[in-house]
Amino acid sequence: MIQMLTPEGERVSSGEYDAFAAELTDEDLRGFYKDMVLVRRVDAEGNALQRQGQLGLWAPLLGQEAAQIGMGRASRPQDFVFPTYREHGLAWCRGVPPETLLGMFRGQNHSGWDPQALRFHTYTIVIGSQTLHATGYAMGIQMDGDVGTGDLERDAVSIACFGDGATSQGDVSEALTFAGAFNAPVLFFCQNNQWAISEPTSVQTPAPLYTRGQGFGVPGVRVDGNDPIAMYAVSRASLDSVRAGHGPMLIEAYTYRMGAHTTADDPTKYRDDAVTEEWKAKDPIKRLRIYLENETDTGEDFFTSVDEEADALAARIREACVSMVEPDVSEIFDNVFEDPHPLIEEEKAAYLDYLDSFADTAEGAR
C-alpha cells in the first residue's frame, strides 16, 4: 500500500511517486487541509439537517475526505468525473455548491447542476452503473482524439467512482471489460471503506480489490486513502498515464467509513466499535495538521481561520436549506434532452393540464 504521510504525521518516501508529491508546496497542503475541514463540516451539517427532518436522506462522507480531495485536486478541468452518491469531496473540488447537494437530498432539485459545465456527472444511486457511463464516455474521448496528443490542456480522462461493494456488481466487470479491450482512457477510482452497507469486504473477495482489474487488462494500485499526499501523488501519476494513452488504470483507496452507510442505517448493529476507534487514530485531517504544525511555518492563526470559515459555511448551509423555495413542477421536463423534444413537450403540457384540473375543481367547490 502506497503511503507518504503516516498517521503520526511523519513524511515517508514512496519511490516512484515522490516526484509527484514534490510538486506540492506548503500552500497546497494548507489548501488540502482547508478542503478536508470544510467538506467534513458540510457532511456534518447534512447529517444534522436530516435528523432534524430537513433532508430525506444523507450519505455520510466522514473518514473519506483525503481520498476524494486528493483525487479531486489531481484531476484537470477537462476530466469528467462520474460519482456515486457519496462524492461530496469531489463535488466540492469540481465547484458544486454544498447547498445544491442538500437540495437534491431534500428532493427539491434534480441534481441541480450542469454536468457538462462542471465536468461532474449527476449523483448515481444504482450501484456500479456509473462505471459503464464513465467507460462509454472515455471511449468517446478516444473517438474525439482527445487522449495521447501530449497536450495537457486537451487530453482528458474519465474518472469512474465506486465503492468496495460495487465491485461485486456485473456492471463493474462489464466496464472493466470494455475499458481493457478498447484501451479506454478511464481511471477506476474505488474507495474501499470496507463496508458495503452491512457486509464487510472480506465476504465479497479474498483478494485485494486493486487486483480486480488485472484479469481485464486494467492494472491497479492500493493507496492509503487517509493520506492526502499519497492520494494526490498516485492520482496525478495515474491520471497522467491514462491521459497519455497508456490505457485504463484502477486505484483502490483503502480507507474506512467512520459513520453510517446512510442516515437510514445503524452501523452499531453489524460493526465492532473497537475497530472504528482504531481508525480514528488514522484520521486524515489530524495527520495533515500534525505535519503542517511540525514541518512547515503554518501557525495557529491558519487553523483558527479555517475553523471560523467552517462555522460560517455551516451557518450558510443551514439557512439555505430551511429557506429553499419549492421548484416549479415543470422543471422535471426541462432537461431530459438538450434540445426541445416534441414528445416531452406533449407530456409536459398534459401534466400541467392535469394539475390545473385540481385548481378548477377547487374553484368550482367554492
Short mmCIF file of C-alpha atoms in Angstrom, two decimals:
data_model
loop_
_atom_site.label_atom_id
_atom_site.label_comp_id
_atom_site.label_asym_id
_atom_site.label_seq_id
_atom_site.Cartn_x
_atom_site.Cartn_y
_atom_site.Cartn_z
CA MET A 1 0.00 0.00 0.00
CA ILE A 2 1.37 3.39 -1.01
CA GLN A 3 1.70 5.71 1.97
CA MET A 4 3.53 9.05 2.15
CA LEU A 5 2.16 10.53 5.38
CA THR A 6 1.82 8.25 8.40
CA PRO A 7 -1.00 8.56 10.96
CA GLU A 8 1.58 10.23 13.22
CA GLY A 9 2.13 12.95 10.62
CA GLU A 10 5.56 11.71 9.52
CA ARG A 11 6.51 12.10 5.86
CA VAL A 12 7.84 8.90 4.29
CA SER A 13 9.16 8.04 0.83
CA SER A 14 7.17 6.07 -1.73
CA GLY A 15 9.73 5.74 -4.51
CA GLU A 16 8.22 6.34 -7.94
CA TYR A 17 5.51 8.67 -6.64
CA ASP A 18 7.81 11.03 -4.73
CA ALA A 19 8.27 13.25 -7.79
CA PHE A 20 4.56 13.98 -7.90
CA ALA A 21 4.39 14.71 -4.18
CA ALA A 22 7.34 17.08 -4.62
CA GLU A 23 5.07 19.30 -6.74
CA LEU A 24 3.09 20.19 -3.63
CA THR A 25 4.00 23.40 -1.85
CA ASP A 26 3.20 24.16 1.78
CA GLU A 27 0.40 26.36 0.46
CA ASP A 28 -1.01 23.42 -1.50
CA LEU A 29 -1.01 21.28 1.65
CA ARG A 30 -2.74 24.03 3.59
CA GLY A 31 -5.30 24.05 0.79
CA PHE A 32 -5.81 20.29 1.19
CA TYR A 33 -6.29 20.75 4.92
CA LYS A 34 -8.83 23.51 4.39
CA ASP A 35 -10.70 21.45 1.78
CA MET A 36 -10.97 18.47 4.11
CA VAL A 37 -12.14 20.53 7.09
CA LEU A 38 -14.80 22.35 5.07
CA VAL A 39 -16.04 19.18 3.38
CA ARG A 40 -16.24 17.42 6.73
CA ARG A 41 -18.34 20.31 8.05
CA VAL A 42 -20.66 20.09 5.05
CA ASP A 43 -21.04 16.40 5.82
CA ALA A 44 -21.78 17.07 9.49
CA GLU A 45 -24.44 19.62 8.59
CA GLY A 46 -26.01 17.17 6.13
CA ASN A 47 -26.30 14.58 8.89
CA ALA A 48 -27.74 17.08 11.36
CA LEU A 49 -30.25 18.52 8.91
CA GLN A 50 -31.50 15.04 8.04
CA ARG A 51 -32.00 14.26 11.72
CA GLN A 52 -33.97 17.50 12.04
CA GLY A 53 -36.30 16.44 9.24
CA GLN A 54 -34.93 18.91 6.69
CA LEU A 55 -33.49 16.24 4.36
CA GLY A 56 -34.99 12.97 3.27
CA LEU A 57 -31.62 11.19 3.41
CA TRP A 58 -27.90 11.86 3.65
CA ALA A 59 -24.93 9.69 2.69
CA PRO A 60 -22.09 10.45 5.14
CA LEU A 61 -18.54 11.01 3.92
CA LEU A 62 -16.77 11.02 7.30
CA GLY A 63 -13.32 9.40 7.03
CA GLN A 64 -13.04 9.53 3.23
CA GLU A 65 -12.09 13.19 2.82
CA ALA A 66 -8.43 12.61 1.90
CA ALA A 67 -9.28 10.07 -0.80
CA GLN A 68 -11.64 12.46 -2.54
CA ILE A 69 -9.72 15.70 -2.10
CA GLY A 70 -6.50 14.04 -3.27
CA MET A 71 -8.18 12.72 -6.40
CA GLY A 72 -10.14 15.93 -6.99
CA ARG A 73 -7.12 18.22 -6.77
CA ALA A 74 -5.05 15.91 -9.00
CA SER A 75 -7.61 15.99 -11.83
CA ARG A 76 -7.68 18.59 -14.60
CA PRO A 77 -10.63 20.80 -15.64
CA GLN A 78 -11.27 18.79 -18.82
CA ASP A 79 -11.51 15.47 -16.97
CA PHE A 80 -15.03 14.16 -16.38
CA VAL A 81 -16.00 12.65 -13.01
CA PHE A 82 -18.76 10.05 -12.67
CA PRO A 83 -19.67 9.93 -8.95
CA THR A 84 -21.70 7.69 -6.69
CA TYR A 85 -23.94 9.32 -4.07
CA ARG A 86 -21.16 9.95 -1.52
CA GLU A 87 -18.74 12.07 -3.54
CA HIS A 88 -19.24 15.31 -1.60
CA GLY A 89 -15.49 15.98 -1.57
CA LEU A 90 -15.15 15.55 -5.32
CA ALA A 91 -18.26 17.67 -5.81
CA TRP A 92 -16.53 20.38 -3.75
CA CYS A 93 -13.43 20.18 -5.95
CA ARG A 94 -15.50 20.42 -9.13
CA GLY A 95 -17.37 23.50 -7.94
CA VAL A 96 -20.77 22.08 -6.94
CA PRO A 97 -22.17 24.33 -4.17
CA PRO A 98 -22.94 22.37 -0.97
CA GLU A 99 -26.42 23.90 -0.90
CA THR A 100 -27.10 22.20 -4.23
CA LEU A 101 -26.28 18.81 -2.75
CA LEU A 102 -28.66 19.49 0.12
CA GLY A 103 -31.38 20.46 -2.34
CA MET A 104 -31.00 17.11 -4.04
CA PHE A 105 -31.25 15.14 -0.79
CA ARG A 106 -34.17 17.38 0.20
CA GLY A 107 -35.95 16.41 -3.02
CA GLN A 108 -36.11 19.95 -4.35
CA ASN A 109 -33.85 19.71 -7.37
CA HIS A 110 -32.99 17.12 -9.99
CA SER A 111 -29.20 17.20 -9.40
CA GLY A 112 -29.16 20.99 -9.58
CA TRP A 113 -26.00 21.46 -11.63
CA ASP A 114 -24.97 21.30 -15.29
CA PRO A 115 -22.81 18.17 -15.65
CA GLN A 116 -21.15 19.44 -18.82
CA ALA A 117 -20.25 22.81 -17.34
CA LEU A 118 -18.65 21.31 -14.22
CA ARG A 119 -17.42 18.08 -15.84
CA PHE A 120 -19.13 16.30 -12.97
CA HIS A 121 -21.99 13.91 -13.63
CA THR A 122 -25.11 13.74 -11.51
CA TYR A 123 -25.02 11.53 -8.40
CA THR A 124 -25.78 7.89 -9.22
CA ILE A 125 -27.83 5.74 -6.85
CA VAL A 126 -27.84 2.48 -8.85
CA ILE A 127 -24.76 0.67 -7.57
CA GLY A 128 -21.98 0.42 -10.15
CA SER A 129 -23.88 1.71 -13.19
CA GLN A 130 -21.78 4.87 -13.36
CA THR A 131 -18.69 2.81 -14.22
CA LEU A 132 -20.35 1.89 -17.52
CA HIS A 133 -21.23 5.53 -18.14
CA ALA A 134 -17.64 6.55 -17.40
CA THR A 135 -16.22 3.90 -19.71
CA GLY A 136 -18.57 4.85 -22.52
CA TYR A 137 -17.63 8.48 -22.09
CA ALA A 138 -13.94 7.53 -22.16
CA MET A 139 -14.46 5.70 -25.44
CA GLY A 140 -16.00 8.93 -26.74
CA ILE A 141 -12.89 10.86 -25.63
CA GLN A 142 -10.87 8.34 -27.61
CA MET A 143 -13.00 8.75 -30.73
CA ASP A 144 -12.68 12.53 -30.48
CA GLY A 145 -8.90 12.21 -30.41
CA ASP A 146 -8.60 13.91 -27.02
CA VAL A 147 -6.14 11.46 -25.48
CA GLY A 148 -2.46 10.78 -26.08
CA THR A 149 -1.80 14.00 -28.01
CA GLY A 150 0.73 15.29 -25.47
CA ASP A 151 -1.31 18.45 -24.91
CA LEU A 152 -2.07 18.53 -21.18
CA GLU A 153 -4.76 21.15 -21.74
CA ARG A 154 -6.59 18.90 -24.19
CA ASP A 155 -6.03 15.26 -23.26
CA ALA A 156 -8.83 14.10 -20.97
CA VAL A 157 -9.64 11.26 -18.61
CA SER A 158 -12.93 9.82 -17.43
CA ILE A 159 -12.96 9.07 -13.68
CA ALA A 160 -15.27 6.25 -12.54
CA CYS A 161 -16.01 6.42 -8.79
CA PHE A 162 -17.35 3.40 -6.93
CA GLY A 163 -17.20 1.67 -3.58
CA ASP A 164 -15.96 -1.72 -2.48
CA GLY A 165 -19.47 -3.17 -2.59
CA ALA A 166 -19.91 -2.18 -6.22
CA THR A 167 -17.02 -4.43 -7.26
CA SER A 168 -19.41 -7.36 -6.87
CA GLN A 169 -21.78 -5.87 -9.45
CA GLY A 170 -21.78 -7.15 -13.00
CA ASP A 171 -21.77 -3.55 -14.28
CA VAL A 172 -18.27 -3.00 -12.90
CA SER A 173 -16.95 -6.16 -14.55
CA GLU A 174 -18.53 -5.12 -17.84
CA ALA A 175 -16.98 -1.65 -17.56
CA LEU A 176 -13.55 -3.18 -16.89
CA THR A 177 -14.03 -5.50 -19.88
CA PHE A 178 -14.78 -2.65 -22.29
CA ALA A 179 -12.10 -0.39 -20.82
CA GLY A 180 -9.42 -3.05 -21.15
CA ALA A 181 -10.47 -4.28 -24.58
CA PHE A 182 -10.67 -0.79 -26.08
CA ASN A 183 -7.78 0.77 -24.13
CA ALA A 184 -10.24 3.46 -22.99
CA PRO A 185 -8.89 6.49 -21.08
CA VAL A 186 -10.75 5.80 -17.83
CA LEU A 187 -9.43 5.76 -14.28
CA PHE A 188 -11.40 3.46 -11.99
CA PHE A 189 -11.45 5.03 -8.52
CA CYS A 190 -12.53 2.53 -5.86
CA GLN A 191 -12.95 3.89 -2.34
CA ASN A 192 -12.71 0.78 -0.22
CA ASN A 193 -14.32 1.90 3.05
CA GLN A 194 -14.56 -1.80 3.98
CA TRP A 195 -18.33 -1.95 4.35
CA ALA A 196 -20.92 -2.49 1.61
CA ILE A 197 -23.79 -1.31 3.80
CA SER A 198 -23.73 -4.12 6.43
CA GLU A 199 -21.38 -6.56 4.68
CA PRO A 200 -17.58 -6.41 5.06
CA THR A 201 -15.28 -6.64 2.04
CA SER A 202 -13.99 -9.97 3.36
CA VAL A 203 -17.23 -11.73 2.42
CA GLN A 204 -17.01 -10.44 -1.16
CA THR A 205 -13.46 -11.34 -2.10
CA PRO A 206 -10.32 -12.87 -0.53
CA ALA A 207 -8.10 -10.85 -2.90
CA PRO A 208 -7.24 -7.13 -2.58
CA LEU A 209 -9.60 -5.01 -4.65
CA TYR A 210 -6.80 -3.28 -6.54
CA THR A 211 -6.14 -6.64 -8.24
CA ARG A 212 -9.72 -6.86 -9.50
CA GLY A 213 -8.86 -5.30 -12.84
CA GLN A 214 -5.85 -7.44 -13.72
CA GLY A 215 -7.84 -10.11 -15.50
CA PHE A 216 -9.39 -7.41 -17.67
CA GLY A 217 -6.06 -5.81 -18.56
CA VAL A 218 -6.52 -2.95 -16.11
CA PRO A 219 -3.55 -2.60 -13.72
CA GLY A 220 -4.21 -1.39 -10.19
CA VAL A 221 -2.56 0.12 -7.14
CA ARG A 222 -3.61 0.35 -3.49
CA VAL A 223 -3.17 3.68 -1.70
CA ASP A 224 -3.64 4.75 1.91
CA GLY A 225 -6.95 6.52 1.41
CA ASN A 226 -6.47 8.54 4.61
CA ASP A 227 -3.22 10.03 3.31
CA PRO A 228 -3.92 13.17 1.23
CA ILE A 229 -0.36 13.43 -0.08
CA ALA A 230 -0.26 9.83 -1.32
CA MET A 231 -3.74 10.15 -2.79
CA TYR A 232 -2.70 13.24 -4.74
CA ALA A 233 0.60 11.77 -5.94
CA VAL A 234 -0.80 8.40 -7.06
CA SER A 235 -3.83 10.07 -8.64
CA ARG A 236 -1.60 12.51 -10.56
CA ALA A 237 0.67 9.72 -11.78
CA SER A 238 -2.25 7.50 -12.79
CA LEU A 239 -4.23 10.28 -14.47
CA ASP A 240 -1.17 11.35 -16.46
CA SER A 241 -0.58 7.77 -17.59
CA VAL A 242 -4.18 7.31 -18.72
CA ARG A 243 -4.18 10.78 -20.29
CA ALA A 244 -1.09 9.86 -22.32
CA GLY A 245 -2.96 6.95 -23.91
CA HIS A 246 -1.39 4.13 -21.91
CA GLY A 247 -4.76 2.58 -21.10
CA PRO A 248 -7.12 2.34 -18.12
CA MET A 249 -5.99 2.02 -14.51
CA LEU A 250 -7.57 1.27 -11.14
CA ILE A 251 -6.85 2.97 -7.83
CA GLU A 252 -8.05 1.39 -4.59
CA ALA A 253 -8.15 4.00 -1.84
CA TYR A 254 -8.01 1.93 1.34
CA THR A 255 -10.00 3.86 3.94
CA TYR A 256 -12.80 3.38 6.45
CA ARG A 257 -16.39 4.57 6.64
CA MET A 258 -16.49 6.20 10.07
CA GLY A 259 -20.22 6.83 10.03
CA ALA A 260 -23.31 5.03 8.77
CA HIS A 261 -23.83 3.94 5.19
CA THR A 262 -26.65 6.49 5.05
CA THR A 263 -28.76 8.14 7.71
CA ALA A 264 -31.20 5.23 7.27
CA ASP A 265 -28.55 2.83 8.57
CA ASP A 266 -27.35 1.86 12.07
CA PRO A 267 -23.76 0.52 11.89
CA THR A 268 -23.76 -0.47 15.57
CA LYS A 269 -25.92 -3.44 14.57
CA TYR A 270 -23.19 -5.07 12.50
CA ARG A 271 -19.85 -3.36 13.17
CA ASP A 272 -17.34 -3.60 16.02
CA ASP A 273 -16.94 -0.20 17.68
CA ALA A 274 -13.40 -1.10 18.71
CA VAL A 275 -12.30 -1.20 15.06
CA THR A 276 -13.90 2.15 14.41
CA GLU A 277 -12.00 3.58 17.36
CA GLU A 278 -8.75 2.24 15.90
CA TRP A 279 -9.42 4.09 12.66
CA LYS A 280 -9.95 7.37 14.50
CA ALA A 281 -6.19 7.39 15.08
CA LYS A 282 -5.73 7.31 11.28
CA ASP A 283 -7.84 10.41 10.71
CA PRO A 284 -6.70 12.24 7.54
CA ILE A 285 -7.28 15.76 8.90
CA LYS A 286 -5.43 15.05 12.13
CA ARG A 287 -2.34 13.62 10.43
CA LEU A 288 -2.05 16.51 7.95
CA ARG A 289 -2.43 19.04 10.76
CA ILE A 290 0.41 17.40 12.69
CA TYR A 291 2.61 17.58 9.60
CA LEU A 292 1.78 21.23 8.95
CA GLU A 293 2.48 22.14 12.57
CA ASN A 294 5.79 20.26 12.73
CA GLU A 295 7.26 20.61 9.25
CA THR A 296 6.02 23.95 7.88
CA ASP A 297 5.66 27.52 9.07
CA THR A 298 1.89 27.12 9.45
CA GLY A 299 0.77 28.97 12.56
CA GLU A 300 -2.23 28.59 14.84
CA ASP A 301 -3.90 31.54 13.16
CA PHE A 302 -4.30 29.46 9.99
CA PHE A 303 -6.15 26.66 11.78
CA THR A 304 -8.31 29.19 13.61
CA SER A 305 -9.25 30.90 10.35
CA VAL A 306 -10.20 27.57 8.76
CA ASP A 307 -12.42 26.71 11.74
CA GLU A 308 -14.08 30.12 11.51
CA GLU A 309 -14.67 29.64 7.79
CA ALA A 310 -16.19 26.23 8.53
CA ASP A 311 -18.56 27.81 11.07
CA ALA A 312 -19.62 30.43 8.52
CA LEU A 313 -20.14 27.77 5.86
CA ALA A 314 -22.29 25.72 8.24
CA ALA A 315 -24.47 28.72 9.04
CA ARG A 316 -24.85 29.48 5.33
CA ILE A 317 -25.83 25.89 4.59
CA ARG A 318 -28.42 25.73 7.36
CA GLU A 319 -30.03 28.98 6.28
CA ALA A 320 -30.08 27.93 2.62
CA CYS A 321 -31.61 24.56 3.44
CA VAL A 322 -34.51 25.75 5.57
CA SER A 323 -35.33 28.64 3.23
CA MET A 324 -35.38 26.68 -0.03
CA VAL A 325 -38.30 27.51 -2.27
CA GLU A 326 -40.27 24.71 -3.89
CA PRO A 327 -39.24 24.40 -7.56
CA ASP A 328 -41.68 24.77 -10.42
CA VAL A 329 -43.04 21.28 -11.10
CA SER A 330 -42.47 21.75 -14.84
CA GLU A 331 -38.69 21.78 -14.30
CA ILE A 332 -38.63 17.98 -14.28
CA PHE A 333 -39.30 18.05 -18.03
CA ASP A 334 -36.84 20.79 -18.98
CA ASN A 335 -33.53 18.90 -19.06
CA VAL A 336 -34.50 15.46 -20.31
CA PHE A 337 -32.94 16.32 -23.67
CA GLU A 338 -30.50 19.07 -24.56
CA ASP A 339 -32.92 20.48 -27.18
CA PRO A 340 -36.73 20.65 -27.12
CA HIS A 341 -38.34 17.30 -27.88
CA PRO A 342 -41.94 17.06 -29.17
CA LEU A 343 -42.87 14.04 -27.03
CA ILE A 344 -41.51 15.62 -23.85
CA GLU A 345 -43.28 18.89 -24.65
CA GLU A 346 -46.53 16.96 -25.18
CA GLU A 347 -46.14 15.12 -21.87
CA LYS A 348 -45.30 18.36 -20.07
CA ALA A 349 -48.41 20.09 -21.41
CA ALA A 350 -50.60 17.13 -20.47
CA TYR A 351 -49.23 17.00 -16.93
CA LEU A 352 -49.66 20.74 -16.39
CA ASP A 353 -53.25 20.49 -17.65
CA TYR A 354 -53.78 17.65 -15.18
CA LEU A 355 -52.53 19.80 -12.31
CA ASP A 356 -54.69 22.71 -13.44
CA SER A 357 -57.75 20.47 -13.27
CA PHE A 358 -57.38 20.30 -9.49
CA ALA A 359 -57.39 24.07 -9.28
CA ASP A 360 -60.55 24.17 -11.44
CA THR A 361 -62.23 21.60 -9.18
CA ALA A 362 -61.35 23.57 -6.06
CA GLU A 363 -62.69 26.78 -7.63
CA GLY A 364 -65.95 25.08 -8.54
CA ALA A 365 -66.36 23.75 -5.00
CA ARG A 366 -66.13 27.28 -3.63
#
